mmCIF file of C-alpha atoms in Angstrom:
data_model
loop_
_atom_site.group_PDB
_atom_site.id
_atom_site.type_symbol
_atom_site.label_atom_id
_atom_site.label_comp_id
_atom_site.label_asym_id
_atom_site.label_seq_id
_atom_site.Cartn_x
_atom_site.Cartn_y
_atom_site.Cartn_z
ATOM 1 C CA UNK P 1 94.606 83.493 91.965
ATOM 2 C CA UNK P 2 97.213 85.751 94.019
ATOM 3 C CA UNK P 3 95.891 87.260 96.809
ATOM 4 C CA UNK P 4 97.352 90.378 95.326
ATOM 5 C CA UNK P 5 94.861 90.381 92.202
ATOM 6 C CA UNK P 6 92.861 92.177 95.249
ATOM 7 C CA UNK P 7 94.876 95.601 94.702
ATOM 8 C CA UNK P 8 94.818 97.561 91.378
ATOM 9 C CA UNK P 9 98.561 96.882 90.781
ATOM 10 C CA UNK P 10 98.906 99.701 87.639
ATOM 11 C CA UNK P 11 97.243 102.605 89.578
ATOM 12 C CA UNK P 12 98.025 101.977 93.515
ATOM 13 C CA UNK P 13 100.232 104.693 94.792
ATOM 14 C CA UNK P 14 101.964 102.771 96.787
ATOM 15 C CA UNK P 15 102.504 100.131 95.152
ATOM 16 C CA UNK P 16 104.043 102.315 92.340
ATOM 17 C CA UNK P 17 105.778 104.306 94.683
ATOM 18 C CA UNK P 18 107.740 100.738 96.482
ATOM 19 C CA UNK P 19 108.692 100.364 92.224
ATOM 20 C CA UNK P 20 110.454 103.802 92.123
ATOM 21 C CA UNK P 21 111.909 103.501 94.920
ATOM 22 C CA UNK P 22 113.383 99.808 94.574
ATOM 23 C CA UNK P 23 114.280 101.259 90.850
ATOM 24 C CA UNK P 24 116.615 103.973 92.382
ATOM 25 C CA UNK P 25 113.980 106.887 92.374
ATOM 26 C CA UNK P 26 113.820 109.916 94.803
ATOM 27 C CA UNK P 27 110.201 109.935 95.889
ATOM 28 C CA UNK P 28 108.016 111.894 97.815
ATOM 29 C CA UNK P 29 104.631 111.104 99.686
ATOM 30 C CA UNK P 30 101.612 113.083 99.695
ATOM 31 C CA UNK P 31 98.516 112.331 102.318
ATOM 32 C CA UNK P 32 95.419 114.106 102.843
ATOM 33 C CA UNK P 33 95.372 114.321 106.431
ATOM 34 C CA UNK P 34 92.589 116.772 107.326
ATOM 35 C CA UNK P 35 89.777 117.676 104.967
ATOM 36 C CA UNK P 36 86.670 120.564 106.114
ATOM 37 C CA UNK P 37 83.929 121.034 103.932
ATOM 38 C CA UNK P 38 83.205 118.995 100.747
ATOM 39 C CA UNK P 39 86.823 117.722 99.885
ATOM 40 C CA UNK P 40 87.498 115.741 96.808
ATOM 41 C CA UNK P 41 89.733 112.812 98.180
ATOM 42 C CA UNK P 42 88.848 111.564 101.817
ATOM 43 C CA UNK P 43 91.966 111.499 104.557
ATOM 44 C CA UNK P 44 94.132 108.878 103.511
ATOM 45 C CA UNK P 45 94.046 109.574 100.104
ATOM 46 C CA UNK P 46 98.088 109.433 98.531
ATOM 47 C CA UNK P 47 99.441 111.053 95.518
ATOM 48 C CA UNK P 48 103.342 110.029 95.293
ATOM 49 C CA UNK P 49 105.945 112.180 93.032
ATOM 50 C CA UNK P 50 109.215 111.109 91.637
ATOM 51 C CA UNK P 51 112.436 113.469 91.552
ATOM 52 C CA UNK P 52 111.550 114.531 87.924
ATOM 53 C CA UNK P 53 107.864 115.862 88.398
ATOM 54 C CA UNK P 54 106.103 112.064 87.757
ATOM 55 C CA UNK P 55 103.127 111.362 89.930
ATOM 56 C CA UNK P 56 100.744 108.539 90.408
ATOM 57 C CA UNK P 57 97.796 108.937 92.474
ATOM 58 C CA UNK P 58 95.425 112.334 93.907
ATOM 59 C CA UNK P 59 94.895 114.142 96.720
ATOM 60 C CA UNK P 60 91.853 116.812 94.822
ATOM 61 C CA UNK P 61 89.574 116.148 92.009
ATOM 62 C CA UNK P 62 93.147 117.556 89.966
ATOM 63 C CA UNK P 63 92.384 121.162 91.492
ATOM 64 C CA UNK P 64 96.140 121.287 93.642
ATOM 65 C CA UNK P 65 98.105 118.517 92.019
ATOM 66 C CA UNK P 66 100.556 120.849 90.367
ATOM 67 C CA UNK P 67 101.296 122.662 93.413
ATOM 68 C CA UNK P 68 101.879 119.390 95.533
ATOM 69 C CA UNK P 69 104.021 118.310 92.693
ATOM 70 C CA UNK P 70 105.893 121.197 93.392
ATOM 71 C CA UNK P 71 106.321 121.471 96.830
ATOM 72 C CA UNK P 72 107.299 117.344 96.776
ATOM 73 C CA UNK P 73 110.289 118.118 94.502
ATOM 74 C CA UNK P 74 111.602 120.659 97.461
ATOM 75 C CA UNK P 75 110.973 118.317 99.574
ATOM 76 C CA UNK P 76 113.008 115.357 98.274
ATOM 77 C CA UNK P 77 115.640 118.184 98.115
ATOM 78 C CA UNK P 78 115.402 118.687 101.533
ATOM 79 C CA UNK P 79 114.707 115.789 103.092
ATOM 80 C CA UNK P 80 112.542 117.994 105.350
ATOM 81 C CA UNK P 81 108.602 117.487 105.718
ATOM 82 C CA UNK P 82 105.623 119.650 104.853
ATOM 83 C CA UNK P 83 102.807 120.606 105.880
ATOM 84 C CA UNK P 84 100.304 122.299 102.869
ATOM 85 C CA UNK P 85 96.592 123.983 103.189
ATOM 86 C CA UNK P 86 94.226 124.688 100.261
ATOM 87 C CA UNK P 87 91.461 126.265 100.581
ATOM 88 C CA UNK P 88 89.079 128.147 98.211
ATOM 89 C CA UNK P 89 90.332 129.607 94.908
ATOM 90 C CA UNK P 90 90.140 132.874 96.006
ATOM 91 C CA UNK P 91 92.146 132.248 99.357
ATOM 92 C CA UNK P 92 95.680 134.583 98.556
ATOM 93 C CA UNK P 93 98.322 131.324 100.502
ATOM 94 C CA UNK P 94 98.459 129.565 97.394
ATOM 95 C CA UNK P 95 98.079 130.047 93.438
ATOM 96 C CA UNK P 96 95.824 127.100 93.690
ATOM 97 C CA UNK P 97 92.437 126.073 95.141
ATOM 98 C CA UNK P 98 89.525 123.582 95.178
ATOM 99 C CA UNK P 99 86.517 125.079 93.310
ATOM 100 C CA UNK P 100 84.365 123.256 95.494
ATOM 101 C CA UNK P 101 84.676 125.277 98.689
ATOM 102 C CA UNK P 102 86.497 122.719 100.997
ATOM 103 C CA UNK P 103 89.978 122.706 102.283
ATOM 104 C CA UNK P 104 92.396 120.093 102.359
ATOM 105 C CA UNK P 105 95.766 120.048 104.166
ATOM 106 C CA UNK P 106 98.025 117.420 103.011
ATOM 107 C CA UNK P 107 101.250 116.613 104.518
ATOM 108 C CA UNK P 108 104.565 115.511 102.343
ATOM 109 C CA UNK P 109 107.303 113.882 102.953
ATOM 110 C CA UNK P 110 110.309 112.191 101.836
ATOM 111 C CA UNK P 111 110.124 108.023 100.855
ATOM 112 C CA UNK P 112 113.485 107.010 101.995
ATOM 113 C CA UNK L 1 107.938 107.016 105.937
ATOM 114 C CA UNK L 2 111.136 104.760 105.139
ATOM 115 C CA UNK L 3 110.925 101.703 102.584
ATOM 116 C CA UNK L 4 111.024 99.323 105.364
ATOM 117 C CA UNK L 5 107.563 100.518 106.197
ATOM 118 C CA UNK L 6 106.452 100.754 102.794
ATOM 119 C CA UNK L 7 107.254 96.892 101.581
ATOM 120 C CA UNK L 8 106.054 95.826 104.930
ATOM 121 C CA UNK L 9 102.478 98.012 104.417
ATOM 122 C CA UNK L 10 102.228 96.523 101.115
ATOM 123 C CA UNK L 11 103.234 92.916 101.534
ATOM 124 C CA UNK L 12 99.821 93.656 104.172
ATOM 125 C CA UNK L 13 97.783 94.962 101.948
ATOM 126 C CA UNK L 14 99.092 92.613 99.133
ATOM 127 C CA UNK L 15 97.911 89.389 101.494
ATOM 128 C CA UNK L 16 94.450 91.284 102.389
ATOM 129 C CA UNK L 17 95.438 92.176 106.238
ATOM 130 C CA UNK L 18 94.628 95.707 107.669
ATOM 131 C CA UNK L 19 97.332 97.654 108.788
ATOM 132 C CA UNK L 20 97.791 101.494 110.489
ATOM 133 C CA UNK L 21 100.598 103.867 109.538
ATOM 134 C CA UNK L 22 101.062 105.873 112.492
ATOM 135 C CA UNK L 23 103.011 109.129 111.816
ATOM 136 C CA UNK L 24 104.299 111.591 114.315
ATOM 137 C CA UNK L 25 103.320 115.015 112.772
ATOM 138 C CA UNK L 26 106.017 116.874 115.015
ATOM 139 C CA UNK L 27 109.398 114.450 113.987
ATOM 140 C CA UNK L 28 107.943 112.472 111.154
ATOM 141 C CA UNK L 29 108.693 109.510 112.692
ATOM 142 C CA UNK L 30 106.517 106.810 111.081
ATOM 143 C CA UNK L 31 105.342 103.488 112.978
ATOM 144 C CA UNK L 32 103.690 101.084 111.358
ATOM 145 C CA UNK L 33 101.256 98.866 113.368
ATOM 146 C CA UNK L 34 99.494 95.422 111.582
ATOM 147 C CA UNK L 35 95.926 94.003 112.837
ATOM 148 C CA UNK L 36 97.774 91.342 114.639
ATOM 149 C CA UNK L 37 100.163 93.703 116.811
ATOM 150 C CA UNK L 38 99.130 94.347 120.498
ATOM 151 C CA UNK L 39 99.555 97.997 121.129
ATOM 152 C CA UNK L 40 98.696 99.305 124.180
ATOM 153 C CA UNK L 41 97.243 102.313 126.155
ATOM 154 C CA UNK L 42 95.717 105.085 124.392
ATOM 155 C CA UNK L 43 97.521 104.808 121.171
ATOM 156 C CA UNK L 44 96.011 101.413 120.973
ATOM 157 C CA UNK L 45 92.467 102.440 121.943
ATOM 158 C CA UNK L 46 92.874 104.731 118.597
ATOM 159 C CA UNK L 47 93.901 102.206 116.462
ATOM 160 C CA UNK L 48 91.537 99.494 117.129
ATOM 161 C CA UNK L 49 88.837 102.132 116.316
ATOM 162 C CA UNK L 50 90.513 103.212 113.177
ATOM 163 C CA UNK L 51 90.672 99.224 112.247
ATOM 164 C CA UNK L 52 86.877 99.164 112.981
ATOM 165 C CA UNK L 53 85.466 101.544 111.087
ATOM 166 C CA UNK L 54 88.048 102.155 108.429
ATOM 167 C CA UNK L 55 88.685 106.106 109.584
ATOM 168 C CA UNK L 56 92.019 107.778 108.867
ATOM 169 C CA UNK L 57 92.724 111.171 110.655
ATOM 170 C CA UNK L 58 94.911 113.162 113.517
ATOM 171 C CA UNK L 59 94.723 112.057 117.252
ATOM 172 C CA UNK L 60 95.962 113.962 120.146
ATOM 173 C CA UNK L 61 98.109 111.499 122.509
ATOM 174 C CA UNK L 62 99.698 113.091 125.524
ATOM 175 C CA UNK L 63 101.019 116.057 123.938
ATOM 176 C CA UNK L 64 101.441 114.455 120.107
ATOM 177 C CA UNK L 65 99.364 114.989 117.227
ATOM 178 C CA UNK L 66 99.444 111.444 115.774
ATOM 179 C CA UNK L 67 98.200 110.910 111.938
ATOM 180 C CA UNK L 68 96.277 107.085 111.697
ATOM 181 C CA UNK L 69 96.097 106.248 107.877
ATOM 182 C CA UNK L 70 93.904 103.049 107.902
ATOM 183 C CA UNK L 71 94.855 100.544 105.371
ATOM 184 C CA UNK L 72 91.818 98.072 104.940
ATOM 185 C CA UNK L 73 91.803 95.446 102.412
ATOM 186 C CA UNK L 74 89.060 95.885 99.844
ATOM 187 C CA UNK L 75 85.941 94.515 99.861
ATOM 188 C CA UNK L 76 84.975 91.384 97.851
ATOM 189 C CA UNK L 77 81.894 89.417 97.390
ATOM 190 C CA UNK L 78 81.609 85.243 97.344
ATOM 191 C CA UNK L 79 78.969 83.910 95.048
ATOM 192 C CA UNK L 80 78.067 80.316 95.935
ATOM 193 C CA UNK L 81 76.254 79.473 93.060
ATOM 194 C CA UNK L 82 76.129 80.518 88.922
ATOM 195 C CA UNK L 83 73.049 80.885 88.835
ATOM 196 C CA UNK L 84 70.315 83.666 87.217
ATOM 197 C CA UNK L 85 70.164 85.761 90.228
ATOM 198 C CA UNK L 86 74.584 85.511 90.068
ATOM 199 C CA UNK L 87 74.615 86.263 86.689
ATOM 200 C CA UNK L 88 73.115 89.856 86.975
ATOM 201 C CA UNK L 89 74.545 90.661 91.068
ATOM 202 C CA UNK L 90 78.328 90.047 89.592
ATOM 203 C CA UNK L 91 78.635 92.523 86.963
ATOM 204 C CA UNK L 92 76.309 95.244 89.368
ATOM 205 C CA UNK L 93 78.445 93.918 92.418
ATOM 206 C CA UNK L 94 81.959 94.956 90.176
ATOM 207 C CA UNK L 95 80.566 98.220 89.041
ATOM 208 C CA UNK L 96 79.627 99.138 92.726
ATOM 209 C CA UNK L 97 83.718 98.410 93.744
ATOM 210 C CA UNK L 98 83.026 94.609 95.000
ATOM 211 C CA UNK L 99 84.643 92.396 92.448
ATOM 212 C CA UNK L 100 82.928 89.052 92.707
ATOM 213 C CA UNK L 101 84.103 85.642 92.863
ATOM 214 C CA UNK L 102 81.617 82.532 91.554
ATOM 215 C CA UNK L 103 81.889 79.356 92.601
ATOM 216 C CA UNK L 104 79.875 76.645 91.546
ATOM 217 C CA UNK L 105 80.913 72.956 90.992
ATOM 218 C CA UNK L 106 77.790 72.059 88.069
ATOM 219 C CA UNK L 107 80.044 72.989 85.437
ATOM 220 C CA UNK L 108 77.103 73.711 83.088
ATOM 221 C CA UNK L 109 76.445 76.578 85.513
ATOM 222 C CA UNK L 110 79.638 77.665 85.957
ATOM 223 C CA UNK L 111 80.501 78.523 82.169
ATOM 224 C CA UNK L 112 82.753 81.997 81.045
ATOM 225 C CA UNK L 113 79.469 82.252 78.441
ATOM 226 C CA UNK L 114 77.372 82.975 81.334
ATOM 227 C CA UNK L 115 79.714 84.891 82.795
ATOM 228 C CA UNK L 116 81.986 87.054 80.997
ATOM 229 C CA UNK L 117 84.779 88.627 82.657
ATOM 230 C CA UNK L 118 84.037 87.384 86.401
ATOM 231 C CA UNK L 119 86.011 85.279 88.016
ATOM 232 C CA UNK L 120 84.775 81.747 88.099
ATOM 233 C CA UNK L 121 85.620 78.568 90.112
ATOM 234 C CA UNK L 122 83.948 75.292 88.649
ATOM 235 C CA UNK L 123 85.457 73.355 92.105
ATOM 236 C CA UNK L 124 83.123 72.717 95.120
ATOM 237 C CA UNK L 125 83.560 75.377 97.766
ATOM 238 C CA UNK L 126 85.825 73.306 99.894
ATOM 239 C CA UNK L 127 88.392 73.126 97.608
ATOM 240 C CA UNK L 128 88.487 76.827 96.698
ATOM 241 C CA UNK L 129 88.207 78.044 99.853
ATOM 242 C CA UNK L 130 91.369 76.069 101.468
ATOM 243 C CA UNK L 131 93.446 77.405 99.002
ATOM 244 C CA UNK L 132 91.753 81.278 99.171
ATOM 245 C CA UNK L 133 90.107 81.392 102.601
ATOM 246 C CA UNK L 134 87.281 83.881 103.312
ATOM 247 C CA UNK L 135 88.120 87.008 105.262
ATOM 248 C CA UNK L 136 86.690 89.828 107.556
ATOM 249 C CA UNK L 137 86.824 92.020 104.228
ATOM 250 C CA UNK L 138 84.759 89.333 101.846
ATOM 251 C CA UNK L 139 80.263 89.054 101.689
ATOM 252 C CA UNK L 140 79.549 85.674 100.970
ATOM 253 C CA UNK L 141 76.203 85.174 99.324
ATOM 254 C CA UNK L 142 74.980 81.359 99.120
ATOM 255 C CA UNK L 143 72.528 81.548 96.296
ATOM 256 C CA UNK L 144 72.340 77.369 94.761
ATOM 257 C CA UNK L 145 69.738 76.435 97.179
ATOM 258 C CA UNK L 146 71.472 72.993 97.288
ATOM 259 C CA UNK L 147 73.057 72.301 100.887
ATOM 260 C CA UNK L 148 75.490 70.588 99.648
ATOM 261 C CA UNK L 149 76.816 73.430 97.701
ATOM 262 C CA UNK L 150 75.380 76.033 99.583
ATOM 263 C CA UNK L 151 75.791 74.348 103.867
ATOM 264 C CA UNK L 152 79.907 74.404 104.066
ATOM 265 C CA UNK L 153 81.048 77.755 102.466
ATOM 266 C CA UNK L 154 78.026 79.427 104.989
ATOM 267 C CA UNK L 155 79.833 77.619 107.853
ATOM 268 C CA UNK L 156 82.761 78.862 106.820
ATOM 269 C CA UNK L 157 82.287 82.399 106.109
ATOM 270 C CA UNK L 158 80.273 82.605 109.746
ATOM 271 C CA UNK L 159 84.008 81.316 111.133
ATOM 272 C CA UNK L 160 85.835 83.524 109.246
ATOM 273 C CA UNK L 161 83.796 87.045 110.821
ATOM 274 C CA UNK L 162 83.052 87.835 106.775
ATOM 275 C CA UNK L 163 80.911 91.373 106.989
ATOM 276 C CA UNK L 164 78.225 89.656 105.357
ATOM 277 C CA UNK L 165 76.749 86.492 105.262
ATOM 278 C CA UNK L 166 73.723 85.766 102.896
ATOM 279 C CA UNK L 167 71.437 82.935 102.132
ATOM 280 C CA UNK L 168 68.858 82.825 99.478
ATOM 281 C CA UNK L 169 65.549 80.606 100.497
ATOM 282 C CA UNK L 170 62.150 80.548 102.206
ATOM 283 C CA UNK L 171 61.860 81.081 106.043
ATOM 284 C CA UNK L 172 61.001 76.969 105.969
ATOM 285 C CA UNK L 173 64.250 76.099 103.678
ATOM 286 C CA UNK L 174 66.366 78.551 106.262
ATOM 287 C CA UNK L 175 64.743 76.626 109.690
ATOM 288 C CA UNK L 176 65.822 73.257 107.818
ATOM 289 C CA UNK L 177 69.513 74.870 106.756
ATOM 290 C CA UNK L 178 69.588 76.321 110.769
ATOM 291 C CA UNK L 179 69.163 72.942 112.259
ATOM 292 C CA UNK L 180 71.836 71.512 109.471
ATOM 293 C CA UNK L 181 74.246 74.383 110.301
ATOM 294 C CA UNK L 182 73.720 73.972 114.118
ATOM 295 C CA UNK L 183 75.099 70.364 113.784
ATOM 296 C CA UNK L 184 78.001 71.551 111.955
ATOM 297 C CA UNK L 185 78.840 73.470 115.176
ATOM 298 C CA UNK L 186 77.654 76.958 114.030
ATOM 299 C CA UNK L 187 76.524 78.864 117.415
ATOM 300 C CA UNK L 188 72.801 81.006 117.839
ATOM 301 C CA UNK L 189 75.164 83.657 117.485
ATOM 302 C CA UNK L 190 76.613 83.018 114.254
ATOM 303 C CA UNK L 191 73.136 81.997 112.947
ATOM 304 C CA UNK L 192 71.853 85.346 114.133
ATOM 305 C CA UNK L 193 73.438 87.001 111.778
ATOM 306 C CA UNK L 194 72.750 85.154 108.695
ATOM 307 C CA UNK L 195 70.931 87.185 106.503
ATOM 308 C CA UNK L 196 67.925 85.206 105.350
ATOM 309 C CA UNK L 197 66.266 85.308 103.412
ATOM 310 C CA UNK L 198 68.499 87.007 101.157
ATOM 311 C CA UNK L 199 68.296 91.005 100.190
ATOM 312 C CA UNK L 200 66.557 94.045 101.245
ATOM 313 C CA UNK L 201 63.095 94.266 100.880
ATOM 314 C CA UNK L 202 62.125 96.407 97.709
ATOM 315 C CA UNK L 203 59.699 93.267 96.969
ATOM 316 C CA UNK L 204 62.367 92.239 94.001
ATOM 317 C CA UNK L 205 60.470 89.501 91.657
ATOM 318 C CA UNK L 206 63.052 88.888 88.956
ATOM 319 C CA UNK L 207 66.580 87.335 89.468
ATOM 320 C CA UNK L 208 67.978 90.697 88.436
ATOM 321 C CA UNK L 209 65.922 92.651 90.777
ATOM 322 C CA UNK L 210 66.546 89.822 93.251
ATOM 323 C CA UNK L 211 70.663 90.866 92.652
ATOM 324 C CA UNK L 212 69.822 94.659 93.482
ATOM 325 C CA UNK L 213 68.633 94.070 96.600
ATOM 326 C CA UNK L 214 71.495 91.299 97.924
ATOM 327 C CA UNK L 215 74.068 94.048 96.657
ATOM 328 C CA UNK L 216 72.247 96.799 98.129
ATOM 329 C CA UNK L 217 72.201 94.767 101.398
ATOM 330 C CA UNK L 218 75.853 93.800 100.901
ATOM 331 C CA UNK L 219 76.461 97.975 100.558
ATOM 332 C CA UNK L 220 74.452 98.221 104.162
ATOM 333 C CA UNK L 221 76.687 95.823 105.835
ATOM 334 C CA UNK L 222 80.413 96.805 104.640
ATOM 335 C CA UNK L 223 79.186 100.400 105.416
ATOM 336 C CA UNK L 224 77.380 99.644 108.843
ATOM 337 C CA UNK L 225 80.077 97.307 109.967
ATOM 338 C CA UNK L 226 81.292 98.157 113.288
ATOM 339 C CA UNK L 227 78.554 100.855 114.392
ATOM 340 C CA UNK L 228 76.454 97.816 116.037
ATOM 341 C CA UNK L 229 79.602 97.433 118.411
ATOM 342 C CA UNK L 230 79.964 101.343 118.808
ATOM 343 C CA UNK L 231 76.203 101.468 120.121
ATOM 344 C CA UNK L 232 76.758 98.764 122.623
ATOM 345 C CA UNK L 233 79.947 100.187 124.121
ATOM 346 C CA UNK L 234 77.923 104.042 124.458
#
């Protein structure tokens, strides 16, 4: 058995995201880097976005996907990194929270 | 991150070796640094604690904010032995996120009827395990309570630093496997850390309740791992 059998192939962000890219795709990288309170997806987690709005991966429970999917597709236009924070629903930064109370910050950037 | 870094982080994780992504949160500049690279100085003080206990996050170096995104291999868990016990710790073991490997050369043990959907080697251990070694990341549990099923892969998952090494047997059958595994060259050290005999104790009387307590004791280890060598250095 391959060694590789190890990693769930179909569902591994980065594995998916070395695909896109090899197949021509602009991608972007999310990463949790800093989580306070009771956060969804531990630092580390990855959620990676292609040019056209596809993603693979999570950095919430699905609260702040959309909005990470957004910011990603600037940021393959720019080429230039970013740094996001979500916080509580309620908070007036973003559109977009976590319903359970923690914050998040997750940093994109281009795969290139 | 460029896709250098990416096919070289997954070709790691791919062959089940840990690896660090180091990223420079002021440029963006991304490093990438693999178990077996020397780093020095503080930046390699971080990382060999990120390795150990599996921790991604921000470090201040000099006057750099420095993101570590640990990449360890996943756990896994050796069954030597198809037996009753096996039969109820491999589908508990998969549901808990350690997919299981059996191996077991009595090939009227070792039979997919017994053991639907787990992977399962009818080979002696020595013949598996040259062409898939053990690893850092794997819990081997020896559960035939034959030595000459059960004596080699022990040896060789105390050489290979696995997280957790199991035996199933009576204190008397585990002095008699000690003085065996001592003549195979296995130090006090290594037989320190065998755990024997096997499981928790949540006084488990059938095989299945036998498998709870190996898993939960597998769980303990992969969890614990490290903090043993964090209490010594404090």
């Amino acid at each position: 058995m391959e060694a590789s059998a190890y990693i769930d192939e179909a569902r591994d962000p980065l594995i998916i995201a070395e695909g896109w890219v090899k197949d021509g795709r602009e991608v972007a990288l999310a990463t949790v880097v800093e989580t306070w309170g009771s956060a969804p997806r531990p630092v580390g987690s990855h959620l990676v976005i292609d040019g056209e709005g596809n993603f693979q991966g999570s950095v919430s429970g699905g609260c702040v996907e959309g909005a990470v999917v957004t910011e990603a597709i600037d940021v393959i236009g720019t080429g230039k990194a970013k740094m996001l924070e979500f916080g509580v629903a309620d908070e007036t930064a973003w559109r977009v929270g976590l319903s359970c109370g923690g914050r998040i910050r997750v940093y994109v950037e281009r795969l290139g | 991150m460029d896709r250098q870094v990416l096919q070289t982080l997954n070709a790691e994780r791919r062959a089940r070796r840990a690896a660090v992504v180091v990223t420079d949160m002021s440029d963006g500049s991304v490093r990438l640094i693999r178990q077996r690279d020397a780093t020095e100085g503080e930046l390699g003080e971080a990382v060999t604690k990120a390795l150990r206990t599996g921790r991604s996050g921000l470090v201040e170096i000099g006057a750099r904010s420095l993101f570590l995104n640990v990449h360890l291999p996943n756990p896994r868990l050796v069954v030597i032995g198809a037996v009753h016990i096996s039969q109820a710790l491999a589908p508990m073991a998969k549901i808990a996120g350690y997919p299981v490997e059996i191996i077991d050369p009595r090939s009227a043990f070792a039979t997919p009827e017994r053991f639907p959907e787990i992977v399962l080697h009818a080979e002696w251990p020595e013949d598996i395990l040259a062409r898939q070694p053990l690893d850092a990341y794997t819990a081997l549990a020896a559960v035939t309570h034959d030595p000459k099923v059960d004596d080699m892969p022990l040896k060789a998952a105390l050489d290979a630093g696995c997280f957790y090494v199991g035996a199933l047997g009576s204190r008397k059958t585990h002095a008699k496997r000690v003085e065996r595994l001592l003549a195979m060259g296995a130090t006090a050290e290594q037989i320190e850390s065998i755990h024997s005999p096997i499981g928790i104790d949540i006084a488990a009387a059938s095989p299945a309740e036998i498998a709870v307590a190996v898993l939960a004791e597998v769980v303990r280890a992969f969890r614990s791992r490290g903090l043993e060598a964090k209490g010594a250095a404090a």
